[in-house]
Coordinates of C-alpha atoms and ligand atoms in Angstrom, one line a residue:
M1 CA 14.8 44.0 13.4
K2 CA 16.7 41.5 15.9
T3 CA 12.6 40.7 17.4
N4 CA 12.2 39.9 12.8
I5 CA 15.1 37.7 12.6
V6 CA 14.6 35.6 15.9
T7 CA 11.1 35.5 14.7
L8 CA 12.4 34.3 10.9
L9 CA 14.6 31.9 12.7
L10 CA 12.0 30.4 14.8
L11 CA 9.7 29.9 11.8
L12 CA 12.3 28.3 10.0
F13 CA 13.3 26.0 12.5
T14 CA 9.7 25.0 13.3
C15 CA 8.9 24.3 9.4
S16 CA 11.6 22.3 8.9
F17 CA 11.0 20.4 12.4
L18 CA 7.1 19.7 10.6
N19 CA 9.4 18.5 7.5
A20 CA 10.9 15.8 9.1
Q21 CA 9.0 14.6 11.1
V22 CA 7.0 11.4 8.8
K23 CA 3.8 11.6 9.8
V24 CA 1.1 8.5 8.4
A25 CA -2.1 8.8 7.1
K26 CA -5.1 7.6 10.0
I27 CA -8.5 7.4 9.7
D28 CA -11.1 6.9 12.2
R29 CA -14.0 4.2 10.3
S30 CA -16.0 4.6 13.3
L31 CA -17.0 7.8 12.0
W32 CA -18.4 6.5 8.6
P33 CA -22.0 5.8 9.7
E34 CA -22.9 2.5 8.0
N35 CA -21.4 -0.8 7.6
L36 CA -19.6 -2.0 5.2
N37 CA -21.9 -5.6 4.8
S38 CA -23.4 -5.2 1.5
V39 CA -22.0 -4.9 -2.1
E40 CA -24.1 -1.2 -1.8
N41 CA -22.5 -0.3 1.5
F42 CA -19.7 -1.2 0.2
D43 CA -19.9 0.4 -3.2
Y44 CA -21.2 3.8 -1.5
A45 CA -18.5 4.0 1.3
S46 CA -16.1 3.4 -1.9
K47 CA -17.7 6.4 -4.0
M48 CA -17.4 8.8 -1.2
Q49 CA -13.7 7.8 -0.3
I50 CA -12.6 8.0 -3.3
L51 CA -13.7 11.3 -4.3
V52 CA -12.5 13.0 -0.6
Y53 CA -9.2 11.3 -1.6
A54 CA -9.5 13.4 -5.6
K55 CA -10.6 16.3 -4.3
C56 CA -7.1 15.8 -2.0
F57 CA -5.2 15.3 -5.2
L58 CA -6.3 18.1 -6.9
E59 CA -4.8 20.1 -4.3
I60 CA -1.3 18.7 -5.3
Q61 CA -1.4 18.5 -8.9
N62 CA 0.0 21.3 -9.8
L63 CA 2.6 21.3 -7.6
N64 CA 6.0 22.4 -10.1
N65 CA 8.6 24.5 -8.6
V66 CA 11.2 22.1 -7.7
E67 CA 12.7 24.0 -4.3
E68 CA 9.5 24.4 -2.8
I69 CA 8.6 20.8 -3.3
K70 CA 12.3 19.4 -2.0
A71 CA 11.4 21.8 1.3
K72 CA 7.3 20.4 1.3
Y73 CA 8.4 16.9 1.2
N74 CA 12.1 16.9 3.0
I75 CA 13.6 15.7 0.0
K76 CA 17.0 16.2 -1.7
S77 CA 16.1 16.4 -5.1
A78 CA 12.7 15.8 -6.9
N79 CA 11.7 14.5 -10.1
V80 CA 8.6 16.3 -11.6
N81 CA 8.8 13.6 -14.3
S82 CA 7.7 10.6 -12.1
F83 CA 5.5 12.8 -10.7
S84 CA 3.9 13.4 -13.8
T85 CA 4.0 10.1 -14.6
W86 CA 2.2 8.7 -11.4
K87 CA -0.7 11.8 -11.8
K88 CA -1.8 10.2 -15.3
D89 CA -2.0 6.9 -13.6
Q90 CA -3.7 8.3 -10.4
I91 CA -6.6 10.2 -12.8
Q92 CA -7.0 6.6 -14.8
L93 CA -7.6 4.4 -12.1
I94 CA -9.8 7.0 -10.3
L95 CA -11.6 6.8 -13.4
Q96 CA -11.4 2.7 -13.4
N97 CA -12.7 2.3 -9.9
L98 CA -15.8 5.0 -10.2
H99 CA -16.8 2.9 -13.2
S100 CA -16.8 -0.5 -11.0
I101 CA -19.6 0.9 -9.4
K102 CA -22.9 -0.2 -11.2
S103 CA -25.7 0.6 -8.9
Q104 CA -27.7 3.3 -10.2
T105 CA -29.0 4.3 -6.5
V106 CA -25.0 4.0 -5.2
L107 CA -24.3 6.7 -8.1
D108 CA -26.6 8.9 -7.5
K109 CA -26.6 9.3 -3.4
T110 CA -25.3 12.3 -2.2
I111 CA -22.7 13.8 -4.8
A112 CA -24.2 11.9 -8.1
I113 CA -21.6 10.6 -10.0
N114 CA -22.2 9.3 -14.2
K115 CA -22.0 6.4 -14.9
N116 CA -19.0 6.6 -17.2
C117 CA -18.2 9.7 -15.6
T118 CA -15.2 11.6 -17.4
W119 CA -12.0 13.4 -15.2
Q120 CA -14.2 16.7 -15.5
D121 CA -16.9 15.5 -13.9
V122 CA -14.9 13.5 -11.2
V123 CA -13.3 17.2 -10.7
K124 CA -17.2 19.1 -10.5
A125 CA -18.1 16.4 -7.9
T126 CA -15.4 17.3 -5.8
E127 CA -16.4 20.6 -5.9
K128 CA -19.2 20.3 -4.5
L129 CA -18.6 18.1 -1.9
D130 CA -17.7 20.8 0.9
K131 CA -21.4 22.3 0.3
S132 CA -23.1 18.8 -0.1
I133 CA -22.2 16.8 2.5
P134 CA -25.5 15.9 4.4
A135 CA -24.9 16.0 8.7
N136 CA -24.5 12.6 9.3
L137 CA -21.4 12.8 7.0
K138 CA -19.8 16.1 8.4
L139 CA -17.2 14.4 11.2
W140 CA -16.4 11.8 8.7
Y141 CA -15.7 14.2 5.6
A142 CA -13.3 16.2 8.2
N143 CA -11.7 12.8 9.3
A144 CA -11.2 11.5 5.7
S145 CA -10.3 14.5 4.0
D146 CA -7.1 14.8 6.4
F147 CA -6.4 10.6 5.6
S148 CA -6.9 11.7 2.0
R149 CA -4.3 14.7 2.1
Q150 CA -2.0 13.1 4.0
Y151 CA -1.9 10.2 2.0
A152 CA -2.1 12.0 -1.4
N153 CA 1.0 13.8 0.5
E154 CA 2.6 10.4 0.9
L155 CA 2.3 9.2 -2.4
A156 CA 3.3 12.3 -4.3
R157 CA 6.5 12.5 -2.0
L158 CA 7.2 8.9 -3.2
A159 CA 6.8 10.1 -6.9
F160 CA 9.3 12.9 -6.9
L161 CA 12.3 10.3 -5.2
F162 CA 11.5 8.0 -8.1
P163 CA 13.6 6.4 -9.7
K164 CA 16.4 8.0 -7.7
T165 CA 14.8 6.1 -4.8
S166 CA 12.7 3.4 -6.7
S167 CA 9.3 2.1 -4.1
E168 CA 5.9 0.7 -5.1
I169 CA 5.0 3.9 -6.4
L170 CA 5.5 3.0 -10.3
T171 CA 7.4 0.1 -11.9
L172 CA 10.2 -0.1 -14.0
A173 CA 9.6 -3.2 -16.3
P174 CA 6.2 -5.1 -17.6
N175 CA 7.5 -7.7 -15.2
E176 CA 6.5 -5.5 -12.1
I177 CA 3.3 -6.3 -10.3
T178 CA 1.6 -3.5 -7.9
G179 CA -2.0 -4.8 -7.6
S180 CA -3.5 -2.3 -9.4
N181 CA -4.4 -4.4 -12.7
Y182 CA -6.5 -6.8 -10.7
A183 CA -9.7 -7.7 -11.0
D184 CA -12.6 -5.3 -9.1
K185 CA -12.6 -6.4 -5.5
E186 CA -9.9 -8.6 -6.0
F187 CA -6.6 -8.6 -3.8
L188 CA -3.8 -10.3 -2.2
L189 CA -2.9 -10.3 1.6
T190 CA 1.1 -10.3 1.7
F191 CA 3.7 -10.5 4.6
D192 CA 7.0 -9.3 4.5
D193 CA 10.2 -10.2 7.0
G194 CA 9.9 -13.3 8.5
P195 CA 10.1 -16.0 9.6
T196 CA 10.3 -14.9 13.4
K197 CA 11.8 -17.6 15.6
E198 CA 9.4 -20.5 16.9
N199 CA 5.9 -19.7 18.1
G200 CA 6.8 -15.9 17.5
N201 CA 4.4 -13.5 15.3
T202 CA 4.7 -16.0 11.9
D203 CA 3.3 -18.9 13.9
K204 CA 0.3 -17.1 15.7
L205 CA -0.1 -15.5 12.2
T206 CA -0.4 -18.3 10.0
A207 CA -2.8 -19.4 12.7
T208 CA -5.2 -17.1 12.0
L209 CA -5.2 -16.9 8.4
K210 CA -5.9 -20.9 9.2
S211 CA -8.5 -19.9 11.2
L212 CA -10.3 -17.1 9.2
N213 CA -10.2 -19.8 5.7
L214 CA -7.4 -17.2 4.3
N215 CA -4.0 -16.9 3.1
G216 CA -1.7 -15.5 2.0
M217 CA 1.8 -15.0 0.0
F218 CA 4.8 -14.7 2.6
F219 CA 8.1 -13.1 1.5
V220 CA 11.1 -14.4 3.5
L221 CA 14.7 -13.1 4.3
G222 CA 16.6 -15.9 3.6
E223 CA 18.6 -15.5 6.0
Q224 CA 16.1 -15.8 8.5
L225 CA 14.1 -18.4 6.9
Q226 CA 18.3 -20.6 7.4
N227 CA 17.4 -19.5 10.9
R228 CA 14.6 -21.1 11.7
I229 CA 15.6 -24.0 9.5
N230 CA 18.7 -24.8 11.9
A231 CA 16.6 -24.7 15.2
T232 CA 13.9 -26.8 13.7
S233 CA 13.9 -28.4 10.5
T234 CA 12.4 -28.3 7.1
E235 CA 9.5 -30.4 7.5
K236 CA 8.4 -28.2 10.7
L237 CA 8.9 -25.2 8.1
N238 CA 6.6 -26.5 5.4
K239 CA 4.2 -27.2 8.0
L240 CA 4.3 -23.7 9.3
Y241 CA 3.3 -22.0 6.1
S242 CA 1.4 -25.7 4.7
N243 CA -1.9 -23.5 2.6
N244 CA 0.4 -19.9 1.6
K245 CA 2.7 -19.3 -0.6
L246 CA 6.2 -18.3 0.4
E247 CA 8.1 -16.1 -1.7
S248 CA 12.1 -13.9 -1.8
H249 CA 12.6 -11.1 -0.2
G250 CA 16.4 -11.5 -0.7
K251 CA 18.8 -12.7 1.6
I252 CA 19.2 -9.9 4.0
H253 CA 17.0 -6.8 4.4
K254 CA 18.4 -4.5 2.7
S255 CA 17.9 -2.3 -0.7
H256 CA 18.5 -4.2 -3.6
Q257 CA 18.7 -1.2 -5.5
Y258 CA 22.3 -0.7 -4.5
L259 CA 23.4 -3.9 -3.2
E260 CA 26.1 -5.3 -5.2
T261 CA 25.3 -8.8 -4.2
W262 CA 21.3 -8.6 -5.1
Q263 CA 21.8 -11.6 -7.9
E264 CA 23.4 -14.0 -5.2
S265 CA 20.7 -12.4 -2.3
I266 CA 17.5 -13.2 -4.4
D267 CA 19.2 -16.9 -5.7
Y268 CA 19.9 -18.2 -2.2
T269 CA 16.4 -17.5 -0.9
F270 CA 15.1 -19.0 -3.9
G271 CA 17.2 -22.0 -3.2
K272 CA 16.2 -22.3 0.5
I273 CA 12.3 -21.5 -0.5
K274 CA 12.8 -24.9 -2.8
T275 CA 14.3 -26.8 0.0
I276 CA 11.1 -26.4 2.4
T277 CA 8.1 -26.4 -0.4
D278 CA 6.3 -28.8 -2.6
S279 CA 5.3 -26.3 -4.7
K280 CA 5.6 -26.9 -8.8
N281 CA 3.8 -22.9 -9.4
S282 CA 6.1 -21.9 -12.5
R283 CA 6.4 -18.7 -11.8
S284 CA 8.3 -17.2 -8.4
Y285 CA 7.8 -13.5 -6.9
F286 CA 10.4 -11.1 -5.9
R287 CA 9.7 -8.3 -3.2
P288 CA 12.5 -5.8 -2.9
P289 CA 13.1 -5.0 0.7
Y290 CA 11.6 -1.3 0.5
G291 CA 10.3 -1.8 -3.1
Q292 CA 14.3 -0.8 -4.1
R293 CA 15.4 -2.1 -7.4
T294 CA 16.5 -1.3 -10.1
E295 CA 15.7 -2.6 -14.3
K296 CA 18.5 -5.0 -14.4
V297 CA 16.6 -6.8 -10.9
A298 CA 13.6 -7.0 -13.2
N299 CA 15.1 -8.2 -16.0
Y300 CA 17.1 -10.8 -14.6
L301 CA 14.1 -12.0 -12.6
N302 CA 12.3 -12.7 -16.3
S303 CA 15.1 -14.5 -17.2
I304 CA 14.3 -17.0 -14.5
N305 CA 10.5 -17.5 -14.8
A306 CA 10.4 -14.4 -12.1
S307 CA 8.2 -11.2 -11.2
V308 CA 8.8 -8.5 -8.9
L309 CA 6.0 -8.1 -6.6
L310 CA 5.4 -4.9 -5.1
W311 CA 1.8 -3.8 -3.4
N312 CA -0.5 -0.7 -3.2
I313 CA -2.0 -1.0 -0.2
D314 CA 0.6 0.0 2.3
S315 CA -0.9 -1.0 6.0
Q316 CA 2.3 0.9 7.4
D317 CA 2.0 -1.7 10.4
W318 CA 5.4 -1.4 11.0
N319 CA 5.3 1.9 12.2
S320 CA 5.2 2.3 16.1
K321 CA 3.0 5.8 15.1
I322 CA -0.2 3.4 14.0
N323 CA -1.6 0.7 16.4
A324 CA -3.5 -2.5 15.2
S325 CA -7.0 -0.8 15.3
E326 CA -5.7 2.1 12.8
V327 CA -4.3 -0.1 10.9
S328 CA -7.2 -1.7 9.6
D329 CA -9.0 1.6 9.1
R330 CA -6.4 2.3 7.5
V331 CA -6.0 -0.7 4.9
I332 CA -10.0 -0.9 4.8
T333 CA -9.7 2.5 3.6
L334 CA -7.4 1.9 1.3
M335 CA -9.5 -1.0 0.2
L336 CA -12.7 1.2 -0.8
L337 CA -10.7 3.8 -2.6
W338 CA -7.9 1.7 -4.7
R339 CA -10.6 -1.5 -4.9
K340 CA -8.3 -4.2 -6.2
G341 CA -4.3 -4.9 -5.2
V342 CA -1.9 -6.0 -3.5
V343 CA -1.8 -5.5 0.9
L344 CA 1.5 -5.2 2.7
F345 CA 1.6 -6.7 6.3
H346 CA 4.5 -7.6 8.0
D347 CA 4.7 -11.0 9.9
I348 CA 7.6 -9.9 12.1
H349 CA 4.8 -7.5 13.9
P350 CA 2.1 -8.5 15.8
K351 CA -0.6 -5.8 13.9
A352 CA -1.6 -7.9 11.1
N353 CA -2.5 -10.9 13.7
E354 CA -4.9 -8.1 15.4
A355 CA -6.0 -6.0 12.4
L356 CA -7.0 -9.0 9.6
P357 CA -10.0 -10.3 12.2
V358 CA -11.6 -7.2 12.8
M359 CA -11.1 -6.5 8.6
V360 CA -12.8 -9.9 7.6
K361 CA -15.8 -9.2 10.2
S362 CA -15.8 -5.7 8.8
L363 CA -15.7 -6.6 5.0
N364 CA -18.3 -10.1 5.1
G365 CA -21.0 -9.5 3.0
S366 CA -19.4 -6.7 0.5
G367 CA -18.1 -9.0 -2.3
I368 CA -14.6 -8.7 -2.1
L369 CA -12.3 -11.4 -2.1
F370 CA -9.1 -12.4 -1.1
M371 CA -7.3 -14.3 -3.7
D372 CA -5.7 -17.6 -2.8
A373 CA -2.0 -16.7 -2.7
N374 CA -1.6 -20.1 -4.2
K375 CA -3.0 -19.6 -7.7
F376 CA -0.2 -16.7 -8.6
Ligands
ZN1 ZN1 10.5 -6.2 4.2

């Protein structure tokens, strides 16, 4: 009896310990046997990644016991309605992405998929994966399954928390953007939390972007921007960001869902940005810290001709559990999966600077486009 109680306690302790650990989905792209340097190669890797993700998504689609969900994701409340909305969106996106693949050779390869597949066709295709994976894809398949299972759970957790804790998982108003509605293979690079001090990561990153002939949208913190203006000058800041687009991440890095001074925070940073850019763009963008905001925030932004710009590809580059090369593998994999969208990096951390050149090289010839941030 005593032993049983000890065993039970130990089991409970182990379970809660495992739940409390925030894991990040990682994948080793070197296990994929081909490069991504042609449209067909990209589409084949994309199709296989979508199918593996769909299989893992199906594994969690029937979660409905609130107590079990709370324990599984280590959360205090679980909104099953948000989860259900998210699931519908996911199915639609998966179908849309598979329909974007036009090459018959790619559609037929390894696991055949119909040109105009239905969700039922996708379910059937995922059921064939275990038996039909060829020898040269076996290692990749095992690794991609672990990644996709972990990633599906990352997203499901956010869905259950929404809107009590708002995030990028679902939108609250029509002027909120995640990038899921962009055209196939079009991506926007975004960088948060800067600027750093002079000659820091922001400077290195803008130089790297320039050398790669790319640009991005930088969501700056008003207070950080003012610090750097004080230390240098508005002209130097203008030069630092030159070809990139400067947007607001609020004055300070706090959740704008609960911050009483959210409006002042938004206005402050837009005001600071105006002092250093000569941008004539009619629309401005605000990215709430942690993606946390309310419908009121979105409506206010709408009244000043601005939008909430979230993301659908989270690099996790801020996370100490993932290194730069793993960040690049994760982002490339999510680009294959979602085939479009907004990539979230942080210029206050050094990983984007290392990951970007690798990503660009890996995706050369794949037909993807990093969009010009100044066109927004
Ligand atoms: Zn941030």
